[in-house]
mmCIF file with all atom_site columns, C-alpha atoms in Angstrom:
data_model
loop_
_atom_site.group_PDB
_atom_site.id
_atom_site.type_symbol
_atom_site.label_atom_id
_atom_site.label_alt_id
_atom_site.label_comp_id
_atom_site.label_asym_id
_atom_site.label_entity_id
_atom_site.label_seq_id
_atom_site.pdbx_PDB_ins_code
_atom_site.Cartn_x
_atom_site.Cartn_y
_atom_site.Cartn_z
_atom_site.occupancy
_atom_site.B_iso_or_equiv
_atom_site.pdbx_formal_charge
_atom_site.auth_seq_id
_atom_site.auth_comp_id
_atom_site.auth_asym_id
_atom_site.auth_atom_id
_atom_site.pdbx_PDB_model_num
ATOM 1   C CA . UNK A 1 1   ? -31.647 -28.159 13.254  1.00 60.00 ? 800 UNK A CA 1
ATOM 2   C CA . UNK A 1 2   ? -34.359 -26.075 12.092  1.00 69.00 ? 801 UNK A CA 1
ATOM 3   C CA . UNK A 1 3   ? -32.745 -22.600 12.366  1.00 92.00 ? 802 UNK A CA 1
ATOM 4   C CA . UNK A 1 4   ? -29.400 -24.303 10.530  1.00 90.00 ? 803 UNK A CA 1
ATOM 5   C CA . UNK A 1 5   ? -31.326 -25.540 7.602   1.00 94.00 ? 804 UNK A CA 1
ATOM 6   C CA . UNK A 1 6   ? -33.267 -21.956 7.696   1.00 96.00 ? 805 UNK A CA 1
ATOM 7   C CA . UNK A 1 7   ? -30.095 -20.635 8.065   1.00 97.00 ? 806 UNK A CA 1
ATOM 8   C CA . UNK A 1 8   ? -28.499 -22.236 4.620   1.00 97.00 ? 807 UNK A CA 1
ATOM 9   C CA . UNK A 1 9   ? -31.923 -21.711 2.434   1.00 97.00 ? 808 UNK A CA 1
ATOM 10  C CA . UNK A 1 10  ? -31.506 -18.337 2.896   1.00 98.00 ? 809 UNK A CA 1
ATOM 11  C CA . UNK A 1 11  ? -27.824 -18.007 2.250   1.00 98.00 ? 810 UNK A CA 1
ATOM 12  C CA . UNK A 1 12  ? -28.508 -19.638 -0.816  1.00 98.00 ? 811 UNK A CA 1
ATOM 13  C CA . UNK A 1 13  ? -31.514 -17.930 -1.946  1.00 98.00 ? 812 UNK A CA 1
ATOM 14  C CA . UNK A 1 14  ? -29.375 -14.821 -1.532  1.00 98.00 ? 813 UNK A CA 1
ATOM 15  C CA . UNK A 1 15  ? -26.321 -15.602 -3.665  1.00 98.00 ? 814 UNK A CA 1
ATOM 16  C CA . UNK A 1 16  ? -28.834 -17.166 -6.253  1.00 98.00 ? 815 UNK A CA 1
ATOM 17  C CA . UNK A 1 17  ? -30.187 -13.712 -6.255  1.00 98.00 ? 816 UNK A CA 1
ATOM 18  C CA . UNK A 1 18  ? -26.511 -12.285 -6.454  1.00 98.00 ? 817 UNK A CA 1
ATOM 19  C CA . UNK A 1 19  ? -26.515 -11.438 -3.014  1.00 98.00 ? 818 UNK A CA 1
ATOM 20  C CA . UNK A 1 20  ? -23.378 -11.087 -0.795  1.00 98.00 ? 819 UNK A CA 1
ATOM 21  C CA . UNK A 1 21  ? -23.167 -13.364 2.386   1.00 98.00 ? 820 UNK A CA 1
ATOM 22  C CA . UNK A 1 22  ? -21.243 -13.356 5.662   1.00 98.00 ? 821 UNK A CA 1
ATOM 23  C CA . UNK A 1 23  ? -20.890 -16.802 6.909   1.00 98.00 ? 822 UNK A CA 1
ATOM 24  C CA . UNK A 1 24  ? -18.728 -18.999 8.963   1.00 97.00 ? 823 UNK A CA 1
ATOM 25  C CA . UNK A 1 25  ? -16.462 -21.457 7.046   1.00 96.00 ? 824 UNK A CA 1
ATOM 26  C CA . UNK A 1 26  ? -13.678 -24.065 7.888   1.00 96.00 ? 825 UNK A CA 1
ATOM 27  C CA . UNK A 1 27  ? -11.479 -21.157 8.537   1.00 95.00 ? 826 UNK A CA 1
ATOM 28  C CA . UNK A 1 28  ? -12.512 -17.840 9.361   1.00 96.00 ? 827 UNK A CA 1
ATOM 29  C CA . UNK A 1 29  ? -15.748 -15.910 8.579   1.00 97.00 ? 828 UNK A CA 1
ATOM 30  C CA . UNK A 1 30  ? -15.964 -15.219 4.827   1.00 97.00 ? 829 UNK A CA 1
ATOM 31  C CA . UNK A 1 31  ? -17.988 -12.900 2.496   1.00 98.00 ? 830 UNK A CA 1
ATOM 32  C CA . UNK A 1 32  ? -19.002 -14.914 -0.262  1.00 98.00 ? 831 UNK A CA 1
ATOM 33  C CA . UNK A 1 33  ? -21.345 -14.696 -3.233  1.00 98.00 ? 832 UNK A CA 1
ATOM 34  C CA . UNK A 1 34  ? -22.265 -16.865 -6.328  1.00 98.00 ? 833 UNK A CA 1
ATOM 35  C CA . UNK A 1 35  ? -18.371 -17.465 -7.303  1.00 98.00 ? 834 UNK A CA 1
ATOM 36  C CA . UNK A 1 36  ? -19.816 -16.904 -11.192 1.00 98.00 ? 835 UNK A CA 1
ATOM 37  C CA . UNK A 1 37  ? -21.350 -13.833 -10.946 1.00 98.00 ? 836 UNK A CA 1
ATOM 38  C CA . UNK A 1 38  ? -19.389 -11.407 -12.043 1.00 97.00 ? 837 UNK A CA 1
ATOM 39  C CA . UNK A 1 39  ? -21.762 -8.492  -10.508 1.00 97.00 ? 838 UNK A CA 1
ATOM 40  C CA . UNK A 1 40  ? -21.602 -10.042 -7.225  1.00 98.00 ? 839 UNK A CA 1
ATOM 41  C CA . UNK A 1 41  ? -17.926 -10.300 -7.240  1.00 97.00 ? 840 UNK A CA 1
ATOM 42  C CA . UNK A 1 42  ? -16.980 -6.562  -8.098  1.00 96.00 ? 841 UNK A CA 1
ATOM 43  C CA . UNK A 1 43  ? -19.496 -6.310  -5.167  1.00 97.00 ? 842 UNK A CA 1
ATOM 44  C CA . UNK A 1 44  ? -17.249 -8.135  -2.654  1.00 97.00 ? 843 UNK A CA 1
ATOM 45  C CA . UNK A 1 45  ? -14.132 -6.146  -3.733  1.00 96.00 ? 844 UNK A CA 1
ATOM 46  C CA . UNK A 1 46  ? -15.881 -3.133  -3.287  1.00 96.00 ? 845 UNK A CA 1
ATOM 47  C CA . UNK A 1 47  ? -16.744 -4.362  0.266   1.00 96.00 ? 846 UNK A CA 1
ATOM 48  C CA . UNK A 1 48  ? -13.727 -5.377  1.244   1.00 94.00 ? 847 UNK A CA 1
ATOM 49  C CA . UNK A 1 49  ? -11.997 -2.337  -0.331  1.00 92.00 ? 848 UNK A CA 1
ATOM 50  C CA . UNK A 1 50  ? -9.898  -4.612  -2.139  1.00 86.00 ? 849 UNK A CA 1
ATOM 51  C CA . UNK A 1 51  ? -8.609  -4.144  -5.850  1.00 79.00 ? 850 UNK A CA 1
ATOM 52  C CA . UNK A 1 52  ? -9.392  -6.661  -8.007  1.00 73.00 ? 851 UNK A CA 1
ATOM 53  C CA . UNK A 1 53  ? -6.298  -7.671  -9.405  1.00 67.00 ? 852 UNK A CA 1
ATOM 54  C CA . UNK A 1 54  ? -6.132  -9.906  -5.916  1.00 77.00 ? 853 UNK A CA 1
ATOM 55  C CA . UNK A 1 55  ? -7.885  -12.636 -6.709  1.00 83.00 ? 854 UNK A CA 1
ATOM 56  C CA . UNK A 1 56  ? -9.710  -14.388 -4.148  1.00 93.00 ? 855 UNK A CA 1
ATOM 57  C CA . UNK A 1 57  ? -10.537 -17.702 -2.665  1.00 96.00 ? 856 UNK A CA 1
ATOM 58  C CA . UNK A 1 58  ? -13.648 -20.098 -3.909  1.00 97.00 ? 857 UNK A CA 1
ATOM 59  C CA . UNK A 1 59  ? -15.258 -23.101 -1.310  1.00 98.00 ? 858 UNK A CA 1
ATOM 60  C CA . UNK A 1 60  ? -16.503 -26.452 -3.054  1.00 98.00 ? 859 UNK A CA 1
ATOM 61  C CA . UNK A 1 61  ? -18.529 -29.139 -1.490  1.00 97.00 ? 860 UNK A CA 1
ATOM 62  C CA . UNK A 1 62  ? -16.339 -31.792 -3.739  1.00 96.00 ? 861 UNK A CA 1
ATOM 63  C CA . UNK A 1 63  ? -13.619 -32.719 -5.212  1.00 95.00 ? 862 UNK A CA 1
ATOM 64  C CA . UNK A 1 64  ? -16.239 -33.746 -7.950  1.00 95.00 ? 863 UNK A CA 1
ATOM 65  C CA . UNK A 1 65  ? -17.313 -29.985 -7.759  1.00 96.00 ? 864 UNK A CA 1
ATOM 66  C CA . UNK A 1 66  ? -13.244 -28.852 -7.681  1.00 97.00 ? 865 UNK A CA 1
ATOM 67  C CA . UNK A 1 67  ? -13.083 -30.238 -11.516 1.00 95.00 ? 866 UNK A CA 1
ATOM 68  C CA . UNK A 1 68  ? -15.626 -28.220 -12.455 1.00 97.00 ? 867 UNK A CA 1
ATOM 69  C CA . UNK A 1 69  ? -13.556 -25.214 -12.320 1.00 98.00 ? 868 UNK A CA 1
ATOM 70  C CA . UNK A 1 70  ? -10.283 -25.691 -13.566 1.00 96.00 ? 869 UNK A CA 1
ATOM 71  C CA . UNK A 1 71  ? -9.658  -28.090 -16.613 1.00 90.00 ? 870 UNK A CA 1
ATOM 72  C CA . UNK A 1 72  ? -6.976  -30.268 -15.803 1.00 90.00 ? 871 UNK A CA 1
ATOM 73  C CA . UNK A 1 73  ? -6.123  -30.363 -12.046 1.00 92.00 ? 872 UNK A CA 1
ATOM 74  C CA . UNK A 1 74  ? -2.925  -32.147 -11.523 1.00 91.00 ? 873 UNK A CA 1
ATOM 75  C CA . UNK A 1 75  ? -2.352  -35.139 -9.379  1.00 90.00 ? 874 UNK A CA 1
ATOM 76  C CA . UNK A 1 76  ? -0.531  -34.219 -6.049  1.00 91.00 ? 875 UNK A CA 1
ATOM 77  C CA . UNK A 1 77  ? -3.703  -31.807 -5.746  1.00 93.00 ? 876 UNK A CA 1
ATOM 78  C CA . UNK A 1 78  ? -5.745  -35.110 -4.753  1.00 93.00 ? 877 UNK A CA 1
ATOM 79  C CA . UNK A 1 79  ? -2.784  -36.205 -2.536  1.00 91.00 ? 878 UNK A CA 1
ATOM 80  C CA . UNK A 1 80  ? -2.650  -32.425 -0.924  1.00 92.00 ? 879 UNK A CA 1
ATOM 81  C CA . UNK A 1 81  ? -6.480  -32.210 -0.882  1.00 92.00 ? 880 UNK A CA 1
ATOM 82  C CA . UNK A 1 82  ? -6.696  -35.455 0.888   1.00 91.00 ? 881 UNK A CA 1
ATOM 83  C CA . UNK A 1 83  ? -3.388  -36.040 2.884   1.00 91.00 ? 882 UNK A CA 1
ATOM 84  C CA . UNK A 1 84  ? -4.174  -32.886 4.893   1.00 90.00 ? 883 UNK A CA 1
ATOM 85  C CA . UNK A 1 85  ? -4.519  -32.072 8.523   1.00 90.00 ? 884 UNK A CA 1
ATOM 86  C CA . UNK A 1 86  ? -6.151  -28.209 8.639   1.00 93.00 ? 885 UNK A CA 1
ATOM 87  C CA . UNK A 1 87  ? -8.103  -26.607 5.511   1.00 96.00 ? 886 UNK A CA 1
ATOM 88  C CA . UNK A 1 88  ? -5.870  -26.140 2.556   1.00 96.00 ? 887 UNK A CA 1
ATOM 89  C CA . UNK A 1 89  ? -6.267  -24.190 -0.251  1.00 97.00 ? 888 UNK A CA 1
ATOM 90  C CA . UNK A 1 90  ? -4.965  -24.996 -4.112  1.00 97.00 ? 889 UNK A CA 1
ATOM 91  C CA . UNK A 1 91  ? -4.099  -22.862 -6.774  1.00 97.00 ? 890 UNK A CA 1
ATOM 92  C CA . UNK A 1 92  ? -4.659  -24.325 -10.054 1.00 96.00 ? 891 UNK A CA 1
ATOM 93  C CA . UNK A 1 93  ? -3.911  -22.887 -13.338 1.00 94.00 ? 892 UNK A CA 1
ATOM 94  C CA . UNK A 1 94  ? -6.388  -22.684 -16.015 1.00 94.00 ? 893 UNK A CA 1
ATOM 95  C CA . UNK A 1 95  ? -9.289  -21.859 -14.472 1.00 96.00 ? 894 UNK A CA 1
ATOM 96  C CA . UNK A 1 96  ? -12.907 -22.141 -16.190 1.00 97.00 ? 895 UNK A CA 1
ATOM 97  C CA . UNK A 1 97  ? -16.951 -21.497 -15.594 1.00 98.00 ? 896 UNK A CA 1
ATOM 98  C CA . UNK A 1 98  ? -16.096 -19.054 -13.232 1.00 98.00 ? 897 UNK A CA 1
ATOM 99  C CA . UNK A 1 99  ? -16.318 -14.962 -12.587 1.00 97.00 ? 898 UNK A CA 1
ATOM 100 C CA . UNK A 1 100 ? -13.784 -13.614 -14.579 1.00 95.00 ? 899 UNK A CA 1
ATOM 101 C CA . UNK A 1 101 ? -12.941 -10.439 -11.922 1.00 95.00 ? 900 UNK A CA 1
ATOM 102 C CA . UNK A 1 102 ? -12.720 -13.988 -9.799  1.00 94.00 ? 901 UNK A CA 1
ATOM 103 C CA . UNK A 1 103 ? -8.968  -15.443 -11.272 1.00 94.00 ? 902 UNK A CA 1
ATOM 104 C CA . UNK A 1 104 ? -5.709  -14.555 -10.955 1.00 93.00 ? 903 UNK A CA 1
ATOM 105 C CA . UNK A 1 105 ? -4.334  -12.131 -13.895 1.00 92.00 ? 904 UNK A CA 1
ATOM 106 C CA . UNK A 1 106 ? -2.205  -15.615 -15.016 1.00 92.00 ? 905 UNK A CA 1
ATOM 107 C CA . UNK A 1 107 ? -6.266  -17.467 -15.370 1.00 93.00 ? 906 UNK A CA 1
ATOM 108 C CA . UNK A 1 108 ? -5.131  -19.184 -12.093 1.00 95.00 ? 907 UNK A CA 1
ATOM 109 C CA . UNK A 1 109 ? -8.102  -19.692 -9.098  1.00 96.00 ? 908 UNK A CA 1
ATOM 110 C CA . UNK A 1 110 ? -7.787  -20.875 -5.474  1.00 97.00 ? 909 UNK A CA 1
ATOM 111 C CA . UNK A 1 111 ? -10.149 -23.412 -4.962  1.00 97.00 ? 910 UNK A CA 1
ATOM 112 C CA . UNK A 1 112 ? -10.856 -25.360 -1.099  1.00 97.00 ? 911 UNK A CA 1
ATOM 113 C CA . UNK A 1 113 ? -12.782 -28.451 -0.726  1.00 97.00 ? 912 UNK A CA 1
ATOM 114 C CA . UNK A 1 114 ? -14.104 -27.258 2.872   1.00 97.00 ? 913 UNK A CA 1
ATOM 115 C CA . UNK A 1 115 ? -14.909 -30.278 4.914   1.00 94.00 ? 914 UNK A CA 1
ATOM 116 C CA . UNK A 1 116 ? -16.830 -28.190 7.873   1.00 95.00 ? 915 UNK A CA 1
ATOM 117 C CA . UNK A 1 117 ? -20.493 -29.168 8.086   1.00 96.00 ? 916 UNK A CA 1
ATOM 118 C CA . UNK A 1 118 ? -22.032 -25.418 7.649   1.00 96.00 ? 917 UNK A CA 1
ATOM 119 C CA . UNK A 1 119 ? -20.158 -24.280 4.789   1.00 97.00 ? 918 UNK A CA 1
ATOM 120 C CA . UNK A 1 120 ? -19.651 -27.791 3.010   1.00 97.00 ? 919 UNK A CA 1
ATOM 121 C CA . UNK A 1 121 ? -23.755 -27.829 3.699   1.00 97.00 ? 920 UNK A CA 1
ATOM 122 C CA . UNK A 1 122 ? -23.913 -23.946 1.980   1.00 98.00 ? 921 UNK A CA 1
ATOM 123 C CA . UNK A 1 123 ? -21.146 -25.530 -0.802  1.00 98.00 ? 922 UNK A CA 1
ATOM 124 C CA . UNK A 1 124 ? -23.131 -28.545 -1.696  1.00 98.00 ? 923 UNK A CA 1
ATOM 125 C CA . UNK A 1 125 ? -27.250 -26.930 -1.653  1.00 98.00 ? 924 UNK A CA 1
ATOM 126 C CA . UNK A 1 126 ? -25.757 -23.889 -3.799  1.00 98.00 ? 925 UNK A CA 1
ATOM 127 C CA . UNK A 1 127 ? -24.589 -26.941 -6.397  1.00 97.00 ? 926 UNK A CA 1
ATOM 128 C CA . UNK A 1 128 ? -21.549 -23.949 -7.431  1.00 97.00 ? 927 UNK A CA 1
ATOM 129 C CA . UNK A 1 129 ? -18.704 -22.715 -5.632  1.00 98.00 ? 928 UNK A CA 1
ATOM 130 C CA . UNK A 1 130 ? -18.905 -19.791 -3.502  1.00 98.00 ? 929 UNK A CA 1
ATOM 131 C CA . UNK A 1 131 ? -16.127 -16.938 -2.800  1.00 98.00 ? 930 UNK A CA 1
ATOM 132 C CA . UNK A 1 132 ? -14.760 -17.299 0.607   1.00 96.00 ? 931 UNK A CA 1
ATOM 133 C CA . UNK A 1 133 ? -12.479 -14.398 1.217   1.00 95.00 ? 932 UNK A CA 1
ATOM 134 C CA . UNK A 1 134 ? -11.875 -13.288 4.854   1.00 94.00 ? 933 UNK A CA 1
ATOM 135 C CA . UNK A 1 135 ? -14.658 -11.040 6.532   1.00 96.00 ? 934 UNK A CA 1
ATOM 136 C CA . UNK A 1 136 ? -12.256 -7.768  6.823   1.00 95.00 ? 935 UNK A CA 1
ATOM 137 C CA . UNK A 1 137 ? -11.923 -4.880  5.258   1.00 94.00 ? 936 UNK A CA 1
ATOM 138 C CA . UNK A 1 138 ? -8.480  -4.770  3.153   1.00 91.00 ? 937 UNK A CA 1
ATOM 139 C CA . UNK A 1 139 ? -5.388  -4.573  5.126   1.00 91.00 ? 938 UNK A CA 1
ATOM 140 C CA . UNK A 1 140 ? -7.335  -5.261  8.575   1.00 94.00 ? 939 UNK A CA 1
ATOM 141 C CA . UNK A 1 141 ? -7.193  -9.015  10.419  1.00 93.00 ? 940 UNK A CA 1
ATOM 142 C CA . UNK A 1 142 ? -9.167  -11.489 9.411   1.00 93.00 ? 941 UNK A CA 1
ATOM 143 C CA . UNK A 1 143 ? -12.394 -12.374 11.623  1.00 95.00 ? 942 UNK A CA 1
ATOM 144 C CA . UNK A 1 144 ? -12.113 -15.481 13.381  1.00 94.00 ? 943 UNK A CA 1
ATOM 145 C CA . UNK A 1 145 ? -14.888 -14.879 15.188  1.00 96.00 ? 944 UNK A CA 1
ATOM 146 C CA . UNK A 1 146 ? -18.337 -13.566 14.327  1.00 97.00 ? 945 UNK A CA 1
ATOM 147 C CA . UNK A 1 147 ? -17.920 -10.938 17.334  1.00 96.00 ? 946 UNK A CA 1
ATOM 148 C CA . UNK A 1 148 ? -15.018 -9.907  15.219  1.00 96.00 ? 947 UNK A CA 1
ATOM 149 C CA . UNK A 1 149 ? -16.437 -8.896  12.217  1.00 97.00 ? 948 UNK A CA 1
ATOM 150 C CA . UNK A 1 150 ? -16.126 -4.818  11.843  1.00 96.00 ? 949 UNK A CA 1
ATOM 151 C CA . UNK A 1 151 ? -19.639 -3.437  11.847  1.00 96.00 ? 950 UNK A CA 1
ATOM 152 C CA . UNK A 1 152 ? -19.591 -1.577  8.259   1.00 96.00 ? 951 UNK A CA 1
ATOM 153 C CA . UNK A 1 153 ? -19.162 -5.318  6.991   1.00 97.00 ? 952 UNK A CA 1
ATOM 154 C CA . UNK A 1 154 ? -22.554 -6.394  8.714   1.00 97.00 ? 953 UNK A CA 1
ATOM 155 C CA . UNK A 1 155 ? -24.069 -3.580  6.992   1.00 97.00 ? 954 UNK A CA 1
ATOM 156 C CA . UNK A 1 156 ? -22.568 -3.872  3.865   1.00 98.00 ? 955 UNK A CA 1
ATOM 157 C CA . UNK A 1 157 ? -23.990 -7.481  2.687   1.00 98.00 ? 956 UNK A CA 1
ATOM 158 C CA . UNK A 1 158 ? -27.180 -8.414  2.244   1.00 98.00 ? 957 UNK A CA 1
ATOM 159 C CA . UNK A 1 159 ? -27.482 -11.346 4.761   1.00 98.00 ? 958 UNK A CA 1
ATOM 160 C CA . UNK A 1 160 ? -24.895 -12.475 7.724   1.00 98.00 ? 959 UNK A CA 1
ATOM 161 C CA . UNK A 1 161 ? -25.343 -16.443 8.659   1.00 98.00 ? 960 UNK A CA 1
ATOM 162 C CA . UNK A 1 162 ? -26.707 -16.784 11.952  1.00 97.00 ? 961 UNK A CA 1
ATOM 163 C CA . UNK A 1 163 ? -24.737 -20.352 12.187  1.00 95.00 ? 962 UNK A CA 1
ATOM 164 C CA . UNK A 1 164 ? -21.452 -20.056 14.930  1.00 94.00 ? 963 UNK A CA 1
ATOM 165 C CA . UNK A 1 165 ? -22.363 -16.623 16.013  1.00 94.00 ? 964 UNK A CA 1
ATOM 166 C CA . UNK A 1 166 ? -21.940 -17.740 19.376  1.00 95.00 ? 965 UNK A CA 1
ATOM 167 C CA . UNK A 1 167 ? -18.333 -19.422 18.906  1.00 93.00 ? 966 UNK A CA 1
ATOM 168 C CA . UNK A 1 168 ? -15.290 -18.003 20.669  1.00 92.00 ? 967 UNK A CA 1
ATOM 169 C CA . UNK A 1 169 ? -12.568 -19.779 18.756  1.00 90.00 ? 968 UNK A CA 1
ATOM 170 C CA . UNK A 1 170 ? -8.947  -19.169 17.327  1.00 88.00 ? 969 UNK A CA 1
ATOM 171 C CA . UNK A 1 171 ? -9.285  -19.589 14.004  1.00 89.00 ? 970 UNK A CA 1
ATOM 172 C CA . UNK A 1 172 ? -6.666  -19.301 11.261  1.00 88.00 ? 971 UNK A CA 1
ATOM 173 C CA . UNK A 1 173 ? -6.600  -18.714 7.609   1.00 88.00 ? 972 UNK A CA 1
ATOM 174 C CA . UNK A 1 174 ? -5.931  -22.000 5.402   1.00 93.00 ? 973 UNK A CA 1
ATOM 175 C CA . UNK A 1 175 ? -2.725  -23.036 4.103   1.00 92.00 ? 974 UNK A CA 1
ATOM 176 C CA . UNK A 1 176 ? -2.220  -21.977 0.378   1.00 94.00 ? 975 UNK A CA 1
ATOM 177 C CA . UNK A 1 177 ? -0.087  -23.842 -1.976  1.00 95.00 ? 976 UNK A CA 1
ATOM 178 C CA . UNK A 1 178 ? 0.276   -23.423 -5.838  1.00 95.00 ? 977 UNK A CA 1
ATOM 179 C CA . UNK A 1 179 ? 0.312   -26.608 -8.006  1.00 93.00 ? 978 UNK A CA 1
ATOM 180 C CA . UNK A 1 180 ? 1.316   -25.435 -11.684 1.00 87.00 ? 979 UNK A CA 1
ATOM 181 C CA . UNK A 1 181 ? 0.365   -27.456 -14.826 1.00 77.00 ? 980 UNK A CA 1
ATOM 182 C CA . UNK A 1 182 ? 4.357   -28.261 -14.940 1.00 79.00 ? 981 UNK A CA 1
ATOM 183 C CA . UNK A 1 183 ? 4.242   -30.112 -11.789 1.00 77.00 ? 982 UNK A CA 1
ATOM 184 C CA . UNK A 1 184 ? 6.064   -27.314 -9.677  1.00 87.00 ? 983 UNK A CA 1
ATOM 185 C CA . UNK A 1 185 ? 4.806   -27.262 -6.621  1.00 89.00 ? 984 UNK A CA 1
ATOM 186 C CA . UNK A 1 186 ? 5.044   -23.760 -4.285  1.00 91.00 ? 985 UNK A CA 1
ATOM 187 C CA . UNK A 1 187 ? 3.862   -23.106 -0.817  1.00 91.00 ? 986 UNK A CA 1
ATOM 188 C CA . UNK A 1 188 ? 2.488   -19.395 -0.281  1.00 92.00 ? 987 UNK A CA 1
ATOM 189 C CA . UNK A 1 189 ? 1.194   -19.668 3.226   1.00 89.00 ? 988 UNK A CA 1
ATOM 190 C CA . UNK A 1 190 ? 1.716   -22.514 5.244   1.00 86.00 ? 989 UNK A CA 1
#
């Protein structure tokens, strides 16, 4: 338990610092950062070769922690959030106290309450949301795995989670599904 706890003090001390992290989430590996630093942000587009008019996904602890981030989130999002059976991701319009280079061009984020004990344990001691966009470079699969990550990622943060390095897993990305302030309700990846 040591090396976990070790292992989430210094992914924290690292985004606090504006740092860039590779770390296993509910889904797939991730490169995250301090989801309201703007620096660190254009930092994990540049990494991931990605233009930032994609915006990207953030990882909460909470659904306390959700509300912090968007200012009215609509009802079904609780049902969603809590009715479902693999990680699912919400877009919710009107995003606030966040990046940004982080929303959507509409002001729009993706927000996940991740319910996996190392990155709901990285979620909750970094008291913010964190980025959690897939460890590839643009256009390339997403790493399931941490033997999958492509080695110009390792050397392009500043520290990779030694957490689930071992794990030989299929892992998917989350569900998606957009929940506009007018109720409608759209699925973008199921």
């Amino acid at each position: 338990m040591a090396n976990y706890d070790k292992d989430i003090k210094t992914a924290v001390d690292v985004m606090r610092r504006g740092g860039v992290i590779l770390y296993p989430t509910d889904t797939v590996w991730g490169i995250g950062c301090d989801a309201t630093n703007a620096e660190a942000v254009a930092r994990v587009y540049e990494i991931k070769q990605r233009q930032d008019s994609k915006a990207m996904i953030c990882l909460v602890d909470s659904e306390a922690r959700l509300q912090r981030y968007v200012r009215n989130v609509p009802n079904v999002a609780w049902d969603i959030i809590e009715l479902a059976t693999k990680p699912v991701t919400v877009v919710l319009d009107n995003a606030v106290n966040l990046a940004p280079n982080l929303l959507a061009d509409d002001g729009s984020v993706a927000l996940r309450v991740t319910r996996e004990p190392f990155s709901n344990q990285l979620c909750y001691r970094f008291q913010k949301a964190i980025v959690s966009t897939s460890a590839n470079i643009s256009g390339n699969p997403p790493a399931s795995n941490y033997c999958d990550i492509d080695p110009v990622l390792l050397e392009a943060v500043d520290y990779v989670c030694t957490s689930r390095r071992q794990e030989k897993q299929p892992h998917t990305p989350s569900s998606i599904v957009r929940l506009r302030a007018d109720g409608t309700v759209e699925v973008i990846r199921k």
